[in-house]
One Martini backbone bead per residue (centre of mass of N, CA, C, O) as a GRO file, in nm:
protein
  384
    1MET     BB    1   0.311   3.960   0.502
    2THR     BB    2   0.426   4.071   0.268
    3ALA     BB    3   0.631   4.124   0.006
    4ALA     BB    4   0.843   4.346  -0.037
    5ALA     BB    5   0.932   4.559  -0.250
    6PRO     BB    6   1.179   4.704  -0.416
    7HIS     BB    7   1.345   4.977  -0.287
    8LYS     BB    8   1.457   5.318  -0.278
    9THR     BB    9   1.498   5.552  -0.055
   10PRO     BB   10   1.414   5.865  -0.044
   11ASN     BB   11   1.407   6.202  -0.005
   12THR     BB   12   1.231   6.302   0.284
   13SER     BB   13   1.255   6.637   0.326
   14LYS     BB   14   1.014   6.652   0.115
   15ALA     BB   15   0.700   6.671   0.060
   16GLY     BB   16   0.427   6.383   0.052
   17THR     BB   17   0.152   6.309  -0.067
   18PRO     BB   18  -0.027   6.047  -0.125
   19GLU     BB   19  -0.080   6.117  -0.413
   20GLU     BB   20   0.192   6.116  -0.482
   21SER     BB   21   0.307   5.825  -0.371
   22ALA     BB   22   0.145   5.676  -0.544
   23GLY     BB   23   0.254   5.734  -0.806
   24THR     BB   24   0.544   5.634  -0.767
   25GLY     BB   25   0.472   5.350  -0.555
   26TYR     BB   26   0.629   5.479  -0.293
   27ARG     BB   27   0.576   5.443   0.086
   28PRO     BB   28   0.786   5.460   0.313
   29GLU     BB   29   0.568   5.480   0.574
   30VAL     BB   30   0.481   5.189   0.537
   31GLN     BB   31   0.728   5.044   0.608
   32GLY     BB   32   0.701   5.167   0.877
   33LEU     BB   33   0.415   5.023   0.940
   34ARG     BB   34   0.540   4.757   0.924
   35ALA     BB   35   0.727   4.738   1.149
   36LEU     BB   36   0.556   4.805   1.371
   37ALA     BB   37   0.352   4.534   1.340
   38VAL     BB   38   0.573   4.335   1.345
   39LEU     BB   39   0.662   4.420   1.661
   40MET     BB   40   0.357   4.353   1.771
   41VAL     BB   41   0.375   4.065   1.711
   42VAL     BB   42   0.647   3.974   1.843
   43THR     BB   43   0.578   4.071   2.126
   44TYR     BB   44   0.319   3.963   2.189
   45HIS     BB   45   0.417   3.654   2.119
   46VAL     BB   46   0.681   3.651   2.345
   47TRP     BB   47   0.549   3.784   2.606
   48LEU     BB   48   0.192   3.848   2.601
   49GLY     BB   49  -0.017   3.661   2.441
   50ARG     BB   50  -0.162   3.870   2.240
   51VAL     BB   51  -0.342   4.059   2.042
   52SER     BB   52  -0.230   4.349   1.867
   53GLY     BB   53  -0.336   4.385   1.531
   54GLY     BB   54  -0.086   4.375   1.334
   55VAL     BB   55  -0.235   4.164   1.120
   56ASP     BB   56  -0.470   4.367   1.051
   57ILE     BB   57  -0.254   4.579   0.904
   58PHE     BB   58  -0.158   4.400   0.694
   59LEU     BB   59  -0.400   4.324   0.549
   60LEU     BB   60  -0.467   4.635   0.470
   61ILE     BB   61  -0.200   4.682   0.286
   62SER     BB   62  -0.225   4.466   0.091
   63ALA     BB   63  -0.450   4.607  -0.044
   64PHE     BB   64  -0.358   4.869  -0.098
   65LEU     BB   65  -0.134   4.808  -0.293
   66LEU     BB   66  -0.267   4.663  -0.485
   67THR     BB   67  -0.476   4.858  -0.582
   68LEU     BB   68  -0.247   5.077  -0.663
   69SER     BB   69  -0.149   4.890  -0.896
   70PHE     BB   70  -0.400   4.850  -1.082
   71MET     BB   71  -0.465   5.139  -1.103
   72ARG     BB   72  -0.242   5.219  -1.270
   73LYS     BB   73  -0.319   5.050  -1.505
   74VAL     BB   74  -0.539   5.157  -1.568
   75GLU     BB   75  -0.483   5.466  -1.594
   76SER     BB   76  -0.274   5.387  -1.825
   77GLY     BB   77  -0.375   5.165  -2.020
   78LYS     BB   78  -0.322   4.878  -1.897
   79PRO     BB   79  -0.274   4.540  -1.873
   80LEU     BB   80  -0.353   4.338  -1.616
   81ARG     BB   81  -0.219   4.023  -1.629
   82LEU     BB   82  -0.303   3.778  -1.427
   83ILE     BB   83  -0.101   3.567  -1.461
   84SER     BB   84   0.153   3.738  -1.436
   85HIS     BB   85   0.083   3.849  -1.137
   86TRP     BB   86   0.099   3.602  -1.008
   87LEU     BB   87   0.344   3.473  -1.069
   88HIS     BB   88   0.509   3.715  -0.937
   89LEU     BB   89   0.384   3.697  -0.661
   90PHE     BB   90   0.431   3.381  -0.587
   91LYS     BB   91   0.744   3.402  -0.628
   92ARG     BB   92   0.796   3.622  -0.389
   93LEU     BB   93   0.648   3.405  -0.166
   94LEU     BB   94   0.738   3.097  -0.207
   95PRO     BB   95   1.057   3.080  -0.111
   96ALA     BB   96   1.028   3.157   0.192
   97ALA     BB   97   0.816   2.958   0.260
   98VAL     BB   98   0.982   2.716   0.212
   99VAL     BB   99   1.211   2.747   0.383
  100VAL     BB  100   1.065   2.783   0.671
  101ILE     BB  101   0.951   2.503   0.656
  102LEU     BB  102   1.177   2.357   0.652
  103GLY     BB  103   1.316   2.406   0.867
  104VAL     BB  104   1.063   2.306   1.062
  105LEU     BB  105   1.109   1.997   0.978
  106VAL     BB  106   1.381   1.986   1.115
  107GLY     BB  107   1.287   2.052   1.391
  108THR     BB  108   1.066   1.875   1.441
  109TRP     BB  109   1.287   1.622   1.415
  110ALA     BB  110   1.483   1.757   1.674
  111ILE     BB  111   1.256   1.842   1.902
  112LEU     BB  112   1.001   1.694   1.858
  113PRO     BB  113   0.775   1.445   1.904
  114GLN     BB  114   0.656   1.250   1.706
  115SER     BB  115   0.351   1.251   1.749
  116ARG     BB  116   0.364   1.522   1.570
  117TRP     BB  117   0.472   1.499   1.263
  118PRO     BB  118   0.209   1.479   1.114
  119ASP     BB  119   0.076   1.741   1.175
  120VAL     BB  120   0.328   1.920   1.056
  121LEU     BB  121   0.277   1.816   0.786
  122GLU     BB  122   0.000   1.871   0.713
  123GLN     BB  123   0.069   2.192   0.763
  124ALA     BB  124   0.269   2.254   0.563
  125TRP     BB  125   0.064   2.161   0.306
  126ALA     BB  126  -0.121   2.405   0.374
  127SER     BB  127   0.063   2.623   0.386
  128LEU     BB  128   0.147   2.582   0.055
  129LEU     BB  129  -0.147   2.599  -0.006
  130TYR     BB  130  -0.337   2.834   0.131
  131ARG     BB  131  -0.520   2.634   0.400
  132GLN     BB  132  -0.444   2.675   0.719
  133ASN     BB  133  -0.707   2.857   0.812
  134TRP     BB  134  -0.908   2.571   0.774
  135LEU     BB  135  -0.763   2.358   0.932
  136LEU     BB  136  -0.773   2.549   1.212
  137ALA     BB  137  -1.089   2.568   1.202
  138ASP     BB  138  -1.152   2.250   1.209
  139SER     BB  139  -0.950   2.191   1.477
  140ALA     BB  140  -0.997   2.397   1.678
  141VAL     BB  141  -0.783   2.606   1.758
  142ASP     BB  142  -0.622   2.800   2.022
  143TYR     BB  143  -0.493   3.124   1.961
  144TYR     BB  144  -0.457   3.171   2.286
  145ALA     BB  145  -0.256   3.029   2.419
  146GLN     BB  146  -0.015   3.036   2.637
  147ASP     BB  147   0.098   2.771   2.550
  148HIS     BB  148   0.317   2.750   2.280
  149SER     BB  149   0.494   2.466   2.315
  150GLY     BB  150   0.218   2.304   2.158
  151ALA     BB  151   0.211   2.438   1.929
  152SER     BB  152   0.238   2.532   1.627
  153PRO     BB  153   0.496   2.616   1.399
  154LEU     BB  154   0.257   2.692   1.164
  155GLN     BB  155  -0.005   2.872   1.265
  156HIS     BB  156   0.070   3.182   1.122
  157PHE     BB  157  -0.004   3.100   0.818
  158TRP     BB  158  -0.291   3.169   0.806
  159SER     BB  159  -0.266   3.466   0.687
  160LEU     BB  160  -0.143   3.380   0.432
  161SER     BB  161  -0.368   3.201   0.362
  162ILE     BB  162  -0.541   3.477   0.305
  163GLN     BB  163  -0.397   3.636   0.150
  164GLY     BB  164  -0.345   3.419  -0.108
  165GLN     BB  165  -0.687   3.415  -0.152
  166VAL     BB  166  -0.696   3.722  -0.215
  167PHE     BB  167  -0.494   3.731  -0.458
  168ILE     BB  168  -0.673   3.600  -0.631
  169LEU     BB  169  -0.979   3.749  -0.598
  170TRP     BB  170  -0.908   4.038  -0.667
  171PRO     BB  171  -0.833   4.057  -0.969
  172LEU     BB  172  -1.137   3.962  -1.054
  173VAL     BB  173  -1.268   4.222  -0.974
  174PHE     BB  174  -1.116   4.380  -1.160
  175ALA     BB  175  -1.178   4.266  -1.395
  176GLY     BB  176  -1.510   4.270  -1.332
  177ALA     BB  177  -1.495   4.564  -1.390
  178ALA     BB  178  -1.418   4.612  -1.648
  179LEU     BB  179  -1.623   4.453  -1.801
  180LEU     BB  180  -1.859   4.607  -1.714
  181ARG     BB  181  -1.771   4.890  -1.802
  182LYS     BB  182  -1.782   4.804  -2.108
  183ALA     BB  183  -2.076   4.708  -2.108
  184VAL     BB  184  -2.195   5.017  -1.966
  185ARG     BB  185  -2.113   5.274  -2.134
  186ARG     BB  186  -2.325   5.344  -2.310
  187TRP     BB  187  -2.537   5.391  -2.076
  188THR     BB  188  -2.285   5.511  -1.876
  189SER     BB  189  -2.025   5.720  -1.673
  190ILE     BB  190  -1.911   5.515  -1.514
  191SER     BB  191  -1.619   5.451  -1.352
  192TYR     BB  192  -1.406   5.224  -1.254
  193ARG     BB  193  -1.358   5.322  -0.988
  194GLN     BB  194  -1.690   5.320  -0.921
  195LEU     BB  195  -1.685   5.007  -0.937
  196ALA     BB  196  -1.490   4.924  -0.743
  197THR     BB  197  -1.610   5.071  -0.505
  198LEU     BB  198  -1.875   4.894  -0.513
  199ALA     BB  199  -1.747   4.636  -0.485
  200PHE     BB  200  -1.572   4.699  -0.216
  201GLY     BB  201  -1.836   4.759  -0.035
  202ALA     BB  202  -1.996   4.514  -0.035
  203ILE     BB  203  -1.768   4.317   0.062
  204PHE     BB  204  -1.756   4.490   0.351
  205VAL     BB  205  -2.054   4.460   0.437
  206ALA     BB  206  -2.088   4.167   0.425
  207SER     BB  207  -1.806   4.082   0.595
  208PHE     BB  208  -1.899   4.227   0.858
  209ILE     BB  209  -2.136   4.122   0.939
  210TYR     BB  210  -2.023   3.823   0.928
  211SER     BB  211  -1.820   3.900   1.171
  212VAL     BB  212  -1.987   3.961   1.391
  213ASP     BB  213  -2.163   3.719   1.410
  214ARG     BB  214  -1.915   3.516   1.416
  215THR     BB  215  -1.814   3.582   1.645
  216ALA     BB  216  -2.045   3.583   1.861
  217THR     BB  217  -2.070   3.239   1.786
  218ASN     BB  218  -1.755   3.167   1.669
  219GLN     BB  219  -1.475   3.285   1.718
  220ALA     BB  220  -1.276   3.042   1.666
  221TYR     BB  221  -1.336   3.057   1.364
  222ALA     BB  222  -1.367   3.351   1.273
  223TYR     BB  223  -1.050   3.385   1.290
  224PHE     BB  224  -0.993   3.189   1.000
  225ASP     BB  225  -1.225   3.314   0.837
  226THR     BB  226  -1.195   3.465   0.579
  227ARG     BB  227  -1.482   3.612   0.541
  228ALA     BB  228  -1.390   3.763   0.818
  229ARG     BB  229  -1.187   3.941   0.642
  230LEU     BB  230  -1.280   4.073   0.386
  231TRP     BB  231  -1.285   4.380   0.498
  232GLU     BB  232  -0.994   4.450   0.572
  233PHE     BB  233  -0.916   4.441   0.241
  234ALA     BB  234  -1.166   4.660   0.175
  235LEU     BB  235  -1.050   4.878   0.343
  236GLY     BB  236  -0.794   4.931   0.184
  237SER     BB  237  -0.929   4.950  -0.116
  238LEU     BB  238  -1.086   5.202  -0.036
  239LEU     BB  239  -0.879   5.362   0.026
  240ALA     BB  240  -0.697   5.390  -0.229
  241LEU     BB  241  -0.987   5.492  -0.386
  242ALA     BB  242  -0.989   5.775  -0.230
  243LEU     BB  243  -0.724   5.932  -0.201
  244PRO     BB  244  -0.694   6.146  -0.385
  245TYR     BB  245  -0.932   6.299  -0.211
  246LEU     BB  246  -0.722   6.300   0.017
  247LYS     BB  247  -0.638   6.650   0.147
  248PRO     BB  248  -0.504   6.709   0.406
  249GLY     BB  249  -0.367   6.899   0.596
  250LYS     BB  250  -0.077   6.946   0.791
  251ILE     BB  251  -0.225   6.927   1.076
  252LEU     BB  252  -0.368   6.690   1.042
  253ARG     BB  253  -0.168   6.510   0.960
  254VAL     BB  254  -0.018   6.510   1.209
  255VAL     BB  255  -0.299   6.404   1.400
  256LEU     BB  256  -0.313   6.150   1.262
  257GLY     BB  257  -0.048   5.994   1.262
  258TRP     BB  258  -0.054   5.998   1.572
  259ALA     BB  259  -0.300   5.890   1.647
  260GLY     BB  260  -0.255   5.612   1.489
  261VAL     BB  261  -0.031   5.519   1.641
  262ALA     BB  262  -0.165   5.503   1.942
  263ALA     BB  263  -0.371   5.329   1.850
  264MET     BB  264  -0.209   5.091   1.753
  265ILE     BB  265  -0.047   5.034   2.016
  266SER     BB  266  -0.284   5.034   2.218
  267CYS     BB  267  -0.489   4.789   2.142
  268GLY     BB  268  -0.339   4.537   2.339
  269LEU     BB  269  -0.328   4.738   2.614
  270LEU     BB  270  -0.612   4.835   2.720
  271LEU     BB  271  -0.760   4.595   2.576
  272THR     BB  272  -0.917   4.265   2.597
  273VAL     BB  273  -0.970   4.146   2.252
  274ASP     BB  274  -0.902   3.808   2.226
  275ARG     BB  275  -1.263   3.754   2.164
  276SER     BB  276  -1.335   3.987   1.935
  277PHE     BB  277  -1.207   3.872   1.687
  278PRO     BB  278  -1.285   4.004   1.369
  279GLY     BB  279  -1.466   4.213   1.457
  280PHE     BB  280  -1.511   4.528   1.546
  281VAL     BB  281  -1.276   4.571   1.698
  282ALA     BB  282  -1.064   4.572   1.425
  283LEU     BB  283  -1.108   4.888   1.354
  284TRP     BB  284  -0.889   4.984   1.543
  285PRO     BB  285  -0.621   4.930   1.376
  286THR     BB  286  -0.715   4.980   1.062
  287LEU     BB  287  -0.797   5.296   1.118
  288ALA     BB  288  -0.520   5.359   1.228
  289ALA     BB  289  -0.376   5.289   0.943
  290ALA     BB  290  -0.516   5.487   0.794
  291ALA     BB  291  -0.464   5.725   0.916
  292ILE     BB  292  -0.207   5.734   0.841
  293ILE     BB  293  -0.193   5.739   0.522
  294VAL     BB  294  -0.351   5.979   0.495
  295ALA     BB  295  -0.109   6.137   0.642
  296GLY     BB  296   0.141   6.076   0.526
  297GLN     BB  297   0.359   6.318   0.419
  298SER     BB  298   0.334   6.608   0.592
  299GLY     BB  299   0.585   6.840   0.621
  300SER     BB  300   0.685   6.785   0.923
  301ARG     BB  301   0.864   6.765   1.205
  302PHE     BB  302   0.594   6.654   1.375
  303GLY     BB  303   0.568   6.405   1.208
  304ALA     BB  304   0.530   6.056   1.180
  305ASP     BB  305   0.701   6.018   0.946
  306ARG     BB  306   0.964   6.081   1.071
  307LEU     BB  307   0.969   5.799   1.177
  308LEU     BB  308   0.835   5.586   0.954
  309THR     BB  309   1.129   5.721   0.794
  310TRP     BB  310   1.320   5.556   0.915
  311LYS     BB  311   1.601   5.387   0.826
  312PRO     BB  312   1.551   5.115   1.035
  313LEU     BB  313   1.246   5.099   0.994
  314VAL     BB  314   1.243   5.031   0.679
  315ALA     BB  315   1.437   4.808   0.667
  316LEU     BB  316   1.233   4.642   0.863
  317GLY     BB  317   0.983   4.655   0.664
  318ASP     BB  318   1.141   4.479   0.438
  319ASN     BB  319   1.146   4.214   0.659
  320SER     BB  320   0.886   4.139   0.775
  321TYR     BB  321   0.815   3.888   0.642
  322ALA     BB  322   1.022   3.721   0.722
  323LEU     BB  323   0.999   3.761   1.022
  324TYR     BB  324   0.723   3.624   1.054
  325LEU     BB  325   0.812   3.343   0.944
  326TRP     BB  326   1.032   3.316   1.209
  327HIS     BB  327   0.923   3.365   1.489
  328TRP     BB  328   0.744   3.149   1.584
  329PRO     BB  329   0.918   2.897   1.530
  330LEU     BB  330   1.135   2.983   1.714
  331LEU     BB  331   0.953   2.979   1.991
  332VAL     BB  332   0.814   2.678   1.963
  333LEU     BB  333   1.074   2.531   1.983
  334ALA     BB  334   1.241   2.654   2.215
  335LEU     BB  335   1.014   2.591   2.417
  336ALA     BB  336   1.023   2.268   2.352
  337GLY     BB  337   1.332   2.242   2.413
  338ALA     BB  338   1.293   2.359   2.744
  339GLY     BB  339   1.028   2.321   2.883
  340ILE     BB  340   0.816   2.578   2.838
  341ALA     BB  341   0.602   2.806   2.822
  342ALA     BB  342   0.793   3.099   2.881
  343PRO     BB  343   1.000   3.351   2.831
  344SER     BB  344   1.213   3.517   2.902
  345LEU     BB  345   1.354   3.780   2.831
  346GLY     BB  346   1.621   3.694   2.727
  347GLN     BB  347   1.519   3.490   2.528
  348GLY     BB  348   1.341   3.648   2.372
  349LEU     BB  349   1.581   3.824   2.256
  350GLY     BB  350   1.694   3.580   2.107
  351ILE     BB  351   1.485   3.524   1.927
  352VAL     BB  352   1.472   3.794   1.776
  353ALA     BB  353   1.752   3.804   1.667
  354ILE     BB  354   1.736   3.531   1.512
  355SER     BB  355   1.463   3.645   1.338
  356VAL     BB  356   1.618   3.872   1.203
  357VAL     BB  357   1.880   3.734   1.062
  358LEU     BB  358   1.700   3.537   0.880
  359ALA     BB  359   1.537   3.762   0.750
  360VAL     BB  360   1.748   3.905   0.625
  361LEU     BB  361   1.879   3.635   0.457
  362THR     BB  362   1.629   3.567   0.318
  363THR     BB  363   1.578   3.846   0.189
  364ARG     BB  364   1.857   3.845   0.008
  365TYR     BB  365   1.900   3.539  -0.093
  366VAL     BB  366   1.607   3.463  -0.173
  367GLU     BB  367   1.379   3.705  -0.271
  368LYS     BB  368   1.568   3.889  -0.460
  369PRO     BB  369   1.660   3.700  -0.665
  370LEU     BB  370   1.357   3.618  -0.762
  371ARG     BB  371   1.280   3.929  -0.862
  372GLU     BB  372   1.406   3.905  -1.162
  373TRP     BB  373   1.257   3.727  -1.247
  374HIS     BB  374   1.047   3.625  -1.568
  375TRP     BB  375   0.753   3.617  -1.700
  376PRO     BB  376   0.530   3.532  -1.897
  377GLN     BB  377   0.279   3.724  -2.077
  378ARG     BB  378  -0.045   3.660  -1.975
  379GLY     BB  379  -0.352   3.700  -1.973
  380VAL     BB  380  -0.521   3.959  -2.088
  381TRP     BB  381  -0.692   4.236  -1.947
  382ARG     BB  382  -0.895   4.494  -2.040
  383THR     BB  383  -0.898   4.846  -2.026
  384PRO     BB  384  -1.131   5.113  -2.101
   0.00000   0.00000   0.00000
């Protein structure tokens, strides 16, 4: 659920292939995909109490976009500037997170019993430092508990913590590939893209095997385990690296797009897969998202991109990070305050509506203004 970069929506009446969209740095259909993913997460959390696969899609998208960004730098001969990248990235992510954490602390003081305050405070620090997933794993938290009123209002920061850890690790992989390319270019013609593909391919295989095994033996821990989730990020990176070579025709784009949307939405509806994540079952939503991304902008009026580039959906995608941040604590605090285990349809709609309003305000008045700040550029890793 990374913060979306500020973009103006281009004219989507003309077809744009994935490789063309990647070249511009903006893919409106990906924003629409983000919107569908966050809608799935919110809907399932509020009313269904099941895993939707939406978070897994967010993980893939975040690595996909991060890889596109680094590959544009590499292929244009620009330095990677790791320190500057990290400062810029967390400058975008932390302010909204801090606002929500402070709001949760106020809500905890006003609504939750005093006996729960120490746990929430501990999780606030863990969330701020991007280690909430490990705290929840060590605490043996049941993510699938049906009574959300007793859950932590900061429990959802587990995925953001994993993302934060990967956002530190992934640039090091890119920098390592750059150094290796420089070291071996006298003896081999292997390209930077090929080296990066080998690196992320190795991460994918190792993490996927670990994830399947860990999910089978200790699923509750595996759910929050960064190592069991790395393959989802690696899949997003591999998709970005392969994208210039994936050029399906118009008809296949239409088929891929709608098949991806159908598979994505049906993931949590058709099967009870709660206790199977993040093992092999997580391939379902991630491959569905990959199909949508490969389909890109089909150039057909029947393509799924016509839905995904719909302006209200793209706008929701622009606010998806803040919406994810707000919806869970509002749900938990509302249930705890009302003394109920699950909301009615009307109560749920009220929670969602307030979440959307707070998300829009947070994006507009917290995230976007801080994006204008620029940090000094230091720590240069040049690519050969």
